PDB file of C-alpha atoms in Angstrom:
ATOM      1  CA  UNK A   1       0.000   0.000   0.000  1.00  0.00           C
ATOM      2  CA  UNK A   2       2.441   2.713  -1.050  1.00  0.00           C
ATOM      3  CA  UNK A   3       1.643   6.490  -0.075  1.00  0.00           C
ATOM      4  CA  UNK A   4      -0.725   4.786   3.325  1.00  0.00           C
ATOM      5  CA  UNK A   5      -0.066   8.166   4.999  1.00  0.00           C
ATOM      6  CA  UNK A   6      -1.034  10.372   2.263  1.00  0.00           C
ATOM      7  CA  UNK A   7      -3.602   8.225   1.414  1.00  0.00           C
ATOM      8  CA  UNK A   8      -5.347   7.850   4.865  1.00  0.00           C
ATOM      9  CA  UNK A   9      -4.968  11.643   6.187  1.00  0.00           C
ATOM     10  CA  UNK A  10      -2.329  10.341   8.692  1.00  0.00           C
ATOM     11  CA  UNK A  11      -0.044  12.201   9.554  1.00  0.00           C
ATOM     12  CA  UNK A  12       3.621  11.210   8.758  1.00  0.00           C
ATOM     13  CA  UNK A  13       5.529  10.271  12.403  1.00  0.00           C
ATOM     14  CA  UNK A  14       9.715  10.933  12.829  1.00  0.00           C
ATOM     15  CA  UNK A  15      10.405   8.234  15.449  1.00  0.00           C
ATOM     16  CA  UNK A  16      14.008   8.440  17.709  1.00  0.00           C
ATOM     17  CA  UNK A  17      14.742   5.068  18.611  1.00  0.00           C
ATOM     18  CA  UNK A  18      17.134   4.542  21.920  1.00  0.00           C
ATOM     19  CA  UNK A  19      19.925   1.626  21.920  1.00  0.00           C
ATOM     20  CA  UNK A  20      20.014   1.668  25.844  1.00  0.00           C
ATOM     21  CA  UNK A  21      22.944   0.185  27.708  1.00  0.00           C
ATOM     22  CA  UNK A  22      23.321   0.788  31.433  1.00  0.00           C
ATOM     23  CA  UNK A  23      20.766   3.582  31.045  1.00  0.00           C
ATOM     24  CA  UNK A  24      22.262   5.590  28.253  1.00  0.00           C
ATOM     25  CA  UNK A  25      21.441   5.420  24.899  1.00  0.00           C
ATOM     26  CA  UNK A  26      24.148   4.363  22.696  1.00  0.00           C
ATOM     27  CA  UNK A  27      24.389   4.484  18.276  1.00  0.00           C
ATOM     28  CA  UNK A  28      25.353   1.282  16.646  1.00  0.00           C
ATOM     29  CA  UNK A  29      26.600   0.812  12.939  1.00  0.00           C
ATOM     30  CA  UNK A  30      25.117  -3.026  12.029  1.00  0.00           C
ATOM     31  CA  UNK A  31      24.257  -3.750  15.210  1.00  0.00           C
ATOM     32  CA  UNK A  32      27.624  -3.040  16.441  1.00  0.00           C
ATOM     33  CA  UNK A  33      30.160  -1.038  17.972  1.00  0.00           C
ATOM     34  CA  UNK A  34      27.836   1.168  19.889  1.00  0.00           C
ATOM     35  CA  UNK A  35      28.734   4.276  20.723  1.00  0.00           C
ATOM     36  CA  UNK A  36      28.014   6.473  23.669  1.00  0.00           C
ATOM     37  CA  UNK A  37      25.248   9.470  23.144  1.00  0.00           C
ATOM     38  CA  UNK A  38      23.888  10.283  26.787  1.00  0.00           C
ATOM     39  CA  UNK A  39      21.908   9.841  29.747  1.00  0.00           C
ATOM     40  CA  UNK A  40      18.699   8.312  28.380  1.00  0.00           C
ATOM     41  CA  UNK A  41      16.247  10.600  30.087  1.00  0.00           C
ATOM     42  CA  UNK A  42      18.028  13.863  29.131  1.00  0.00           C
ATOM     43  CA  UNK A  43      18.053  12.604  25.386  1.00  0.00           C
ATOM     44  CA  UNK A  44      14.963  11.908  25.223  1.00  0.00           C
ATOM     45  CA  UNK A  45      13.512  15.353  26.838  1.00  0.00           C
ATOM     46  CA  UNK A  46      16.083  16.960  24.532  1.00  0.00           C
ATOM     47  CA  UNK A  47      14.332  15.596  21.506  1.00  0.00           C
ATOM     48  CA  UNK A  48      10.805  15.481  22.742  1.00  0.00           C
ATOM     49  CA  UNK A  49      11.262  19.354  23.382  1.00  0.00           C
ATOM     50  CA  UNK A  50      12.347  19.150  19.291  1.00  0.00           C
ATOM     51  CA  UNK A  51       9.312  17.362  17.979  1.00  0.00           C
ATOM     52  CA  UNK A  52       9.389  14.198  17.485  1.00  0.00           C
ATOM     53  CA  UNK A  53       6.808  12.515  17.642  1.00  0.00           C
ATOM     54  CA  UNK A  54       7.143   8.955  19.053  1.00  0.00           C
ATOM     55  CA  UNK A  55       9.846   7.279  20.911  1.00  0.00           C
ATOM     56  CA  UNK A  56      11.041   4.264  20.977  1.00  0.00           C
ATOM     57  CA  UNK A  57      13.414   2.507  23.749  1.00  0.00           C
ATOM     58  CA  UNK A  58      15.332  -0.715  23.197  1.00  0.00           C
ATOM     59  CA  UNK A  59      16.956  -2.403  26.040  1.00  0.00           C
ATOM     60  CA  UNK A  60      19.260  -3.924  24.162  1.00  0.00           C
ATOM     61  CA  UNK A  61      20.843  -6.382  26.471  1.00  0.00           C
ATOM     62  CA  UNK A  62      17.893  -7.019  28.556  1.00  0.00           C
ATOM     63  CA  UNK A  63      17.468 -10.615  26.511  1.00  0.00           C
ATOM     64  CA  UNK A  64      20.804 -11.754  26.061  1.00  0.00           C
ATOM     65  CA  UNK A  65      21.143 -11.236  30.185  1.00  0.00           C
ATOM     66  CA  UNK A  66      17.895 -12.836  30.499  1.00  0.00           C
ATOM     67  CA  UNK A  67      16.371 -10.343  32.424  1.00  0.00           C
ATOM     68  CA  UNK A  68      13.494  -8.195  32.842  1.00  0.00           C
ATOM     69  CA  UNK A  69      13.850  -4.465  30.773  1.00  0.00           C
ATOM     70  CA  UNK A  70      15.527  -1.477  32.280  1.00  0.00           C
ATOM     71  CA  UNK A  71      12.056  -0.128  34.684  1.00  0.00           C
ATOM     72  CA  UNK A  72      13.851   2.540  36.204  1.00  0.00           C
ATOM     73  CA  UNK A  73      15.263   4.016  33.302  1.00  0.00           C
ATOM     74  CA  UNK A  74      11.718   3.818  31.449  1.00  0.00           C
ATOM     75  CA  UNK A  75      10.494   6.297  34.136  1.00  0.00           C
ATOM     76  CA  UNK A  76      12.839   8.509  34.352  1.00  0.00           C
ATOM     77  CA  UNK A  77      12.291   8.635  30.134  1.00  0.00           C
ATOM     78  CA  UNK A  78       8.523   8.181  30.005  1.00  0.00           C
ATOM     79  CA  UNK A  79       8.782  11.057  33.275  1.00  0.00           C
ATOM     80  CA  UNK A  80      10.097  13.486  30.699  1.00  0.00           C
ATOM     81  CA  UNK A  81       8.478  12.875  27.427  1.00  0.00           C
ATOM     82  CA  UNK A  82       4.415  13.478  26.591  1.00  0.00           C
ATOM     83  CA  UNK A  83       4.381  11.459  23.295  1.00  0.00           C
ATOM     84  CA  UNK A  84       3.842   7.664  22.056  1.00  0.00           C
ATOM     85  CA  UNK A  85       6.698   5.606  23.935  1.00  0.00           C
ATOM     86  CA  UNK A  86       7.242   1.851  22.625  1.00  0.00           C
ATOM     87  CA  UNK A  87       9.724  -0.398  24.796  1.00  0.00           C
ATOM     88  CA  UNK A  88      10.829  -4.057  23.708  1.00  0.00           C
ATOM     89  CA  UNK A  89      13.945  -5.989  24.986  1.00  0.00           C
ATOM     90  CA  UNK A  90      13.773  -8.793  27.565  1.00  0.00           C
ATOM     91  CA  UNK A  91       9.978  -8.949  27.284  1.00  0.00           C
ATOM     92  CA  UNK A  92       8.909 -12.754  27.589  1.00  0.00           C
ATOM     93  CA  UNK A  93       6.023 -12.718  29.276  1.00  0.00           C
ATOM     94  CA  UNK A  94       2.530 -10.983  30.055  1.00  0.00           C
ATOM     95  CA  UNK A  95       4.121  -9.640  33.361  1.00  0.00           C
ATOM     96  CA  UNK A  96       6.791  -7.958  31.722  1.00  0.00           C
ATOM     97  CA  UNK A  97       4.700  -6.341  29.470  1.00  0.00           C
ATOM     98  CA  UNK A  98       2.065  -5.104  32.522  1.00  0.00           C
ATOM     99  CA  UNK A  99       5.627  -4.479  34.199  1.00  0.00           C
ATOM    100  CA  UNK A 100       6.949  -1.672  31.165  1.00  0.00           C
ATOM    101  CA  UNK A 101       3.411  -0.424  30.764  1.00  0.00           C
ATOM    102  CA  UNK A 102       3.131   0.241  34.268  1.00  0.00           C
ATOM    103  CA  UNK A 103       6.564   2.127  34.258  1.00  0.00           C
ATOM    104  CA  UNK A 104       5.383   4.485  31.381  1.00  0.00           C
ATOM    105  CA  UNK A 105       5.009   2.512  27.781  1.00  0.00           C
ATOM    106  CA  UNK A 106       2.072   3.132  25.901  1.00  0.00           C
ATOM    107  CA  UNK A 107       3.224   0.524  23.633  1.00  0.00           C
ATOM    108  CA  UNK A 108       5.068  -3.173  23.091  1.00  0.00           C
ATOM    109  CA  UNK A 109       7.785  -3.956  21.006  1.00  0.00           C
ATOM    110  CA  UNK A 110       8.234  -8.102  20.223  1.00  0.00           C
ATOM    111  CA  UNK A 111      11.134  -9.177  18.689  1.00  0.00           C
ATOM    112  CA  UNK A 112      13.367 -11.737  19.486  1.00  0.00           C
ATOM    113  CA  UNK A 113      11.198 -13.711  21.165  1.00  0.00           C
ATOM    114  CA  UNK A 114       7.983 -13.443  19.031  1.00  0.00           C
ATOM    115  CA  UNK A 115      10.247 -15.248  16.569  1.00  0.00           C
ATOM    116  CA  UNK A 116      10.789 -18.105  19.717  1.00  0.00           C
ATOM    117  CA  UNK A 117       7.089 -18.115  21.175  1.00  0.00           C
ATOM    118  CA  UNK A 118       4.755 -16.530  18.540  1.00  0.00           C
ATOM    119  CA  UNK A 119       1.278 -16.920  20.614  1.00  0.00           C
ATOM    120  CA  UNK A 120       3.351 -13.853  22.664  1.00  0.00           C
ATOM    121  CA  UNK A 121       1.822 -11.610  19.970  1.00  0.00           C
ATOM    122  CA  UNK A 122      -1.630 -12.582  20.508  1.00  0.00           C
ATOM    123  CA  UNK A 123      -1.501 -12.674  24.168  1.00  0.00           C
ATOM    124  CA  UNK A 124      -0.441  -9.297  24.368  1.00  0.00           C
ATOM    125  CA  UNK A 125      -3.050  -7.916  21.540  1.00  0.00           C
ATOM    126  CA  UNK A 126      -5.607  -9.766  23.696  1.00  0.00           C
ATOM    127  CA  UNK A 127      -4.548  -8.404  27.029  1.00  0.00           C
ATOM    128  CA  UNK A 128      -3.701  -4.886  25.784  1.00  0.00           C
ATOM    129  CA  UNK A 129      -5.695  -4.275  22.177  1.00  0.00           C
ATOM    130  CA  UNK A 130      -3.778  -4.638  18.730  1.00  0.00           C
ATOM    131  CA  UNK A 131      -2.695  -0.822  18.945  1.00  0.00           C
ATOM    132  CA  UNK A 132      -0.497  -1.425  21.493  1.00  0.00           C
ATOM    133  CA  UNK A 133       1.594  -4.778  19.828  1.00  0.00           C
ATOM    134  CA  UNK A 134       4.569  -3.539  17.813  1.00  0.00           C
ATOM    135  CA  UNK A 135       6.335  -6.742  15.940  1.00  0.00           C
ATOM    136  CA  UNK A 136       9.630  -5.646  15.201  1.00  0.00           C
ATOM    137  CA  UNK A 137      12.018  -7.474  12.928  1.00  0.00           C
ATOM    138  CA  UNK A 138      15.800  -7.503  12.272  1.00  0.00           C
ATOM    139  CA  UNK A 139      16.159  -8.304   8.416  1.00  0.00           C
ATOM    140  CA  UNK A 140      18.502  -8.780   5.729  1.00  0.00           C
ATOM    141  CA  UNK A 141      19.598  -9.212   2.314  1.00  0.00           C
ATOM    142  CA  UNK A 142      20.338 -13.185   1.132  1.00  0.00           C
ATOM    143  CA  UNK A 143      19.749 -15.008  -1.861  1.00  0.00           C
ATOM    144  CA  UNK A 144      16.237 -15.774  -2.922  1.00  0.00           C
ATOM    145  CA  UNK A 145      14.909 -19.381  -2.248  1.00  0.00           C
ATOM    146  CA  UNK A 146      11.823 -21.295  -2.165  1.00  0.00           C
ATOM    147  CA  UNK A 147      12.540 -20.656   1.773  1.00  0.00           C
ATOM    148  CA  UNK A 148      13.082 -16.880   1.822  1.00  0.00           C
ATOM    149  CA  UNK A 149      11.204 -15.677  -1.416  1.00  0.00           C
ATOM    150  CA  UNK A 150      11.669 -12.152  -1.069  1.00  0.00           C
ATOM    151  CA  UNK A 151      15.466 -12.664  -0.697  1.00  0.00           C
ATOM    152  CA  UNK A 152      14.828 -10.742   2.904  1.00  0.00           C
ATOM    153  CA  UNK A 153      15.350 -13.215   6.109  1.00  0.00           C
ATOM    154  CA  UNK A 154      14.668 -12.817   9.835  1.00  0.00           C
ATOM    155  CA  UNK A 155      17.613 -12.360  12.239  1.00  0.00           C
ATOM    156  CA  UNK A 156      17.313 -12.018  16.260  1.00  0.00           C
ATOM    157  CA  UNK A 157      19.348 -11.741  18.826  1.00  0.00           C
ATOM    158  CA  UNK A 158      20.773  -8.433  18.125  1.00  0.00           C
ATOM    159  CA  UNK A 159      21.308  -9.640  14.408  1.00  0.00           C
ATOM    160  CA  UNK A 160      23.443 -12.611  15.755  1.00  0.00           C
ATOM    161  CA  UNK A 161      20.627 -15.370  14.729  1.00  0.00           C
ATOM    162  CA  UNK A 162      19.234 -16.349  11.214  1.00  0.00           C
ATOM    163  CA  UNK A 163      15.779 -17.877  11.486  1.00  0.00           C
ATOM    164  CA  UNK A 164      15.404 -19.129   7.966  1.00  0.00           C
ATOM    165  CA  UNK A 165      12.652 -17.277   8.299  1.00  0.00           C
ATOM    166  CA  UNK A 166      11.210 -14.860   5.596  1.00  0.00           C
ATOM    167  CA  UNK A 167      10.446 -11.496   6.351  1.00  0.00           C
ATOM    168  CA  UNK A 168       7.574 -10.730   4.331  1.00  0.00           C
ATOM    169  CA  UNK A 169       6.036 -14.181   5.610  1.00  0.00           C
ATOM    170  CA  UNK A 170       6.530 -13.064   9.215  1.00  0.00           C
ATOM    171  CA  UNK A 171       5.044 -10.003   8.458  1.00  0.00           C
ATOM    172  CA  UNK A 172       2.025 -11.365   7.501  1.00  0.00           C
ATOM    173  CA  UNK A 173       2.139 -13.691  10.526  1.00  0.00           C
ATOM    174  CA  UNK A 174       2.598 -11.025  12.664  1.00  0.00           C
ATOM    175  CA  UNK A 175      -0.407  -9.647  11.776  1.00  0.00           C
ATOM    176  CA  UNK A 176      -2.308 -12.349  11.752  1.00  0.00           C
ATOM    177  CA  UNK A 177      -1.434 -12.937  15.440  1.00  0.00           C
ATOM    178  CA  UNK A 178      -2.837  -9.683  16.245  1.00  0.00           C
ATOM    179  CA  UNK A 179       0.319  -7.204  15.912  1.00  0.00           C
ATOM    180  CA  UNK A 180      -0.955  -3.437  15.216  1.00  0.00           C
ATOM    181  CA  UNK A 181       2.236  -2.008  13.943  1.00  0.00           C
ATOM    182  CA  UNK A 182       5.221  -3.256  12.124  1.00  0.00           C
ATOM    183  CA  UNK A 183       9.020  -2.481  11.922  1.00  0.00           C
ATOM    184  CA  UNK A 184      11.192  -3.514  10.117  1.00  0.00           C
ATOM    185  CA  UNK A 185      14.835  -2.624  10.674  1.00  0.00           C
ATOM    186  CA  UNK A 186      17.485  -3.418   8.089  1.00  0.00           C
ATOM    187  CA  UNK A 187      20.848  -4.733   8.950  1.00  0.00           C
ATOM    188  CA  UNK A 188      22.517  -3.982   6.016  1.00  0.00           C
ATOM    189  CA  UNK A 189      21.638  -0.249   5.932  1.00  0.00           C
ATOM    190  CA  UNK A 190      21.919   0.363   9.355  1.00  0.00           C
ATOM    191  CA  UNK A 191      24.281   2.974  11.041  1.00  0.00           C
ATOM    192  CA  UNK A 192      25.097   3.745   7.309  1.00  0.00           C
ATOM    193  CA  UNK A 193      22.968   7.169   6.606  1.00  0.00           C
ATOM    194  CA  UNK A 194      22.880   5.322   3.035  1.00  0.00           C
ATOM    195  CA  UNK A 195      18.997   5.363   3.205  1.00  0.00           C
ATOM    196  CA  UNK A 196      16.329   2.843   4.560  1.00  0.00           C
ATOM    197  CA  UNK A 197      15.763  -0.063   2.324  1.00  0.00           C
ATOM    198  CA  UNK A 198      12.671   0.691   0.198  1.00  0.00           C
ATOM    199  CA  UNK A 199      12.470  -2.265  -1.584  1.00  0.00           C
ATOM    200  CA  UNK A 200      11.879  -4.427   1.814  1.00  0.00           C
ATOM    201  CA  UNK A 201       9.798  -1.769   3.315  1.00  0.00           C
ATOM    202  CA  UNK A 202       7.868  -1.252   0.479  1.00  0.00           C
ATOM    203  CA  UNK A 203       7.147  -5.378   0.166  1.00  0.00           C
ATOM    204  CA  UNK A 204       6.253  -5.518   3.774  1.00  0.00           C
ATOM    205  CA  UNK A 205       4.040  -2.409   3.180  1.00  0.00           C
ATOM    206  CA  UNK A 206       2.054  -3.943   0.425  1.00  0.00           C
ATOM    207  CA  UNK A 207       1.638  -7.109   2.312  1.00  0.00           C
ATOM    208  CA  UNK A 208       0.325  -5.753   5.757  1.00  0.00           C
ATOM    209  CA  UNK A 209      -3.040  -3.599   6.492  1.00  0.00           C
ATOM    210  CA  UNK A 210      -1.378  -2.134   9.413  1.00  0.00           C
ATOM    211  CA  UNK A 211       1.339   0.736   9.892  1.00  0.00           C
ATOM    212  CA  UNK A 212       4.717   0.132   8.456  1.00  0.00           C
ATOM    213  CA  UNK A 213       8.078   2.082  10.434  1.00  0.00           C
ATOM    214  CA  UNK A 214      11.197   2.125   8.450  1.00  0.00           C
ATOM    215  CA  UNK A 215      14.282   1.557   9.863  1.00  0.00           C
ATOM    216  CA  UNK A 216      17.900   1.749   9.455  1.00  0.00           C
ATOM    217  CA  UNK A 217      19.882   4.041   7.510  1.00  0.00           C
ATOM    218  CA  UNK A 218      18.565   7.634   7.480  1.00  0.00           C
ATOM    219  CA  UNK A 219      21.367  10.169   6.641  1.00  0.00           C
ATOM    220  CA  UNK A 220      19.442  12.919   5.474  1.00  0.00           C
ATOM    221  CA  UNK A 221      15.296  14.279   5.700  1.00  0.00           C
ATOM    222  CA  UNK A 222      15.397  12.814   1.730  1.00  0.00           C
ATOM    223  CA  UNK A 223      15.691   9.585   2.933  1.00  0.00           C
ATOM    224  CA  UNK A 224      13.204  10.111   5.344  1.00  0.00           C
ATOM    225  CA  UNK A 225      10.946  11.586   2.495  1.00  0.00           C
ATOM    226  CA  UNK A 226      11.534   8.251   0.387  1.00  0.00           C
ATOM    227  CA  UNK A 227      10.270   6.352   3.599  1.00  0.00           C
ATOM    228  CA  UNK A 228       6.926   7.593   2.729  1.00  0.00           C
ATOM    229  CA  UNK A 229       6.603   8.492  -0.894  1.00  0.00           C
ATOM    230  CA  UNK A 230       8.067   5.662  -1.965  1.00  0.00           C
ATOM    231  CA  UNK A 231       8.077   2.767   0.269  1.00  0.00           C
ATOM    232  CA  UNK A 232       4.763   3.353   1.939  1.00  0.00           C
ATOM    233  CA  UNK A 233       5.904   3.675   5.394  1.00  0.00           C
ATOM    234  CA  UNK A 234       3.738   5.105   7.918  1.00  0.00           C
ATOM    235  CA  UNK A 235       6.451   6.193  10.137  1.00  0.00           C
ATOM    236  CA  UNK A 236      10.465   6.563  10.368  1.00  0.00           C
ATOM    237  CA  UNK A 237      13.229   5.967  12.582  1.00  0.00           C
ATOM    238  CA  UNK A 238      15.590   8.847  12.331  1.00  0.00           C
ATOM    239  CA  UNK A 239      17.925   8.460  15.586  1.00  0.00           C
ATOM    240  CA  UNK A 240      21.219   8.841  13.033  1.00  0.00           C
ATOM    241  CA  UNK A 241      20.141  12.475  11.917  1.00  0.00           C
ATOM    242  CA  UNK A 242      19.169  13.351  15.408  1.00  0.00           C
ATOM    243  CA  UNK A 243      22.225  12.843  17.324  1.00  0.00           C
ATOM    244  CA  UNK A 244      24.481  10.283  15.815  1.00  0.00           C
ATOM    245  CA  UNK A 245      28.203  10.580  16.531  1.00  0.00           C
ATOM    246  CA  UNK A 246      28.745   9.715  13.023  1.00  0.00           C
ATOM    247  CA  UNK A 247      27.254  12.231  11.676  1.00  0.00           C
ATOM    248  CA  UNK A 248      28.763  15.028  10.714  1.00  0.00           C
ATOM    249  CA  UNK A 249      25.955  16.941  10.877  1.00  0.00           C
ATOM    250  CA  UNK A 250      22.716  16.363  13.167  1.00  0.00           C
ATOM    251  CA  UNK A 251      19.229  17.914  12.239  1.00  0.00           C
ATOM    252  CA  UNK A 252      16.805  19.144  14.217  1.00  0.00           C
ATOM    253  CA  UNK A 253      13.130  17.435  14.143  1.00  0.00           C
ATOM    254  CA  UNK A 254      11.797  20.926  12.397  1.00  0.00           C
ATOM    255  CA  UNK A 255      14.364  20.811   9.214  1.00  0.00           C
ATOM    256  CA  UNK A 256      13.504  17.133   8.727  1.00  0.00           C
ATOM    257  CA  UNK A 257       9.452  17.655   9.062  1.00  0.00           C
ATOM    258  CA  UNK A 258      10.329  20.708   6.315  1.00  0.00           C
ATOM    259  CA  UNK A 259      11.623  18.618   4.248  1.00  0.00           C
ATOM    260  CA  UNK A 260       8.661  16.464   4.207  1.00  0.00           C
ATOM    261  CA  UNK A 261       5.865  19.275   3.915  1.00  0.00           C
ATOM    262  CA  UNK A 262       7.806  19.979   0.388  1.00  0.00           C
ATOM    263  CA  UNK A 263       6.835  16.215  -0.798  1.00  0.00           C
ATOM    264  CA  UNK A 264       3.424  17.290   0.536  1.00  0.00           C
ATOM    265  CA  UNK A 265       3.311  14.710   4.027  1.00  0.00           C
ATOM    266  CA  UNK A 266       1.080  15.334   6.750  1.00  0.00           C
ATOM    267  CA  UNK A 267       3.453  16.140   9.462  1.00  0.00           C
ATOM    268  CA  UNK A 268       2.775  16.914  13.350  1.00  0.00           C
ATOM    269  CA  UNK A 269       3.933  21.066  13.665  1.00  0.00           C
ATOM    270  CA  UNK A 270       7.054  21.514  15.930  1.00  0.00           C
TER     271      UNK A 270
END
């Protein structure tokens, strides 16, 4: 469904996404060699105050550690922001989710182990409503085979795992088991500021009747333009451009949300 957001009246959403470690957010280049940005909570007032328009915080070791997400740090973030906030990492269970809503999240990100226990989807969408089930995948770029048809498979684990899994099939799954909301992340493109992968977003797009969020690989508002115009996405991750180390230049949420009113978007006024 390319163009959902013009096409519905929606209006476009810029999404900063948090790599937390020890309670500071962190910017990876393919899922690796994080670097430090800052204390969690003062990021994320920094670019709430901006104008962005969700959040959304990964607790990036919370799984491998097997352990329950980062609470305290969610409140101190969810404390300081007054938009959408969407937490996943080291959720495995019902509890955890009550646990992360109950700290602040208005919504669930399932990843890693959606992939292991996929009934985790529909428990939540039952418990909580669809609206508030984000499936989030971790996909790349491999050979096309009766297995992985859209030459795009599912990794978890921080990237670490393949599934054999393909991603436009999991999609679909996803939604069938009740997820409201989809993102899909690309491991080839991210950390790059090369641009998101449109051809996997758009596929995933066209194969869901929920929202679509692009991620991985914004480097300029163009990209983030191309996100919507041409892949269909009904929302972007643009952490890189808002305060990558990497980048030589950072943007603020205004300049990007510019850019997008010249293409036309629906955007939320800083």
């Amino acid at each position: 469904m390319p163009g959902l957001s013009t096409a519905t009246g929606l209006t476009t959403r810029l999404i900063a996404c948090f790599d937390i470690i020890d309670g500071r957010v962190t910017k990876a280049r393919r899922f690796e060699d994080n670097i430090d940005v800052g204390d969690a909570a003062q990021v994320a007032a920094s670019v709430y105050a901006d104008g962005i328009d969700e959040i959304i915080f990964y607790d990036i070791l919370a799984s491998a550690q097997r352990r329950q997400a980062d609470l305290a740090t969610i409140r101190k973030v969810a404390e300081r922001v007054f938009v959408p906030l969407t937490v996943g990492g080291g959720i495995r269970s019902l509890q955890d989710m009550h646990a992360v809503l109950a700290a602040g999240a208005e919504k669930i990100s399932l990843d890693s182990m959606a992939v292991r226990n996929p009934s985790i989807i529909t428990e939540g969408s039952v418990e909580f409503g669809r609206q508030c089930i984000v499936q989030s995948m971790q996909v790349k770029r491999v050979p096309a085979t009766p297995q992985i048809p859209s030459g795009y498979e599912v990794f978890i684990d921080g990237a670490r795992q393949a599934t054999g899994m393909d991603a436009v099939v999991w999609a679909r799954r996803g939604e069938e088991l009740g997820a409201g909301e989809i993102c899909v992340n690309s491991i080839d493109q991210d950390g790059t500021h090369e641009g998101y992968d449109l051809q996997i977003t758009r596929a995933i797009a066209e194969a869901v009747n929920v929202p679509v969020i692009a991620s991985g690989g914004a480097g300029c508002a163009k990209h983030a333009a191309a996100a919507f115009t041409e892949a269909g996405a009904s929302a972007a991750i643009v952490s890189s451009l808002l305060y990558s180390p990497r980048m030589e230049r950072t943007l603020p949420v205004g300049e990007i949300k510019a850019e997008l009113a010249k293409y036309g978007l629906p955007v939320r006024l800083v």
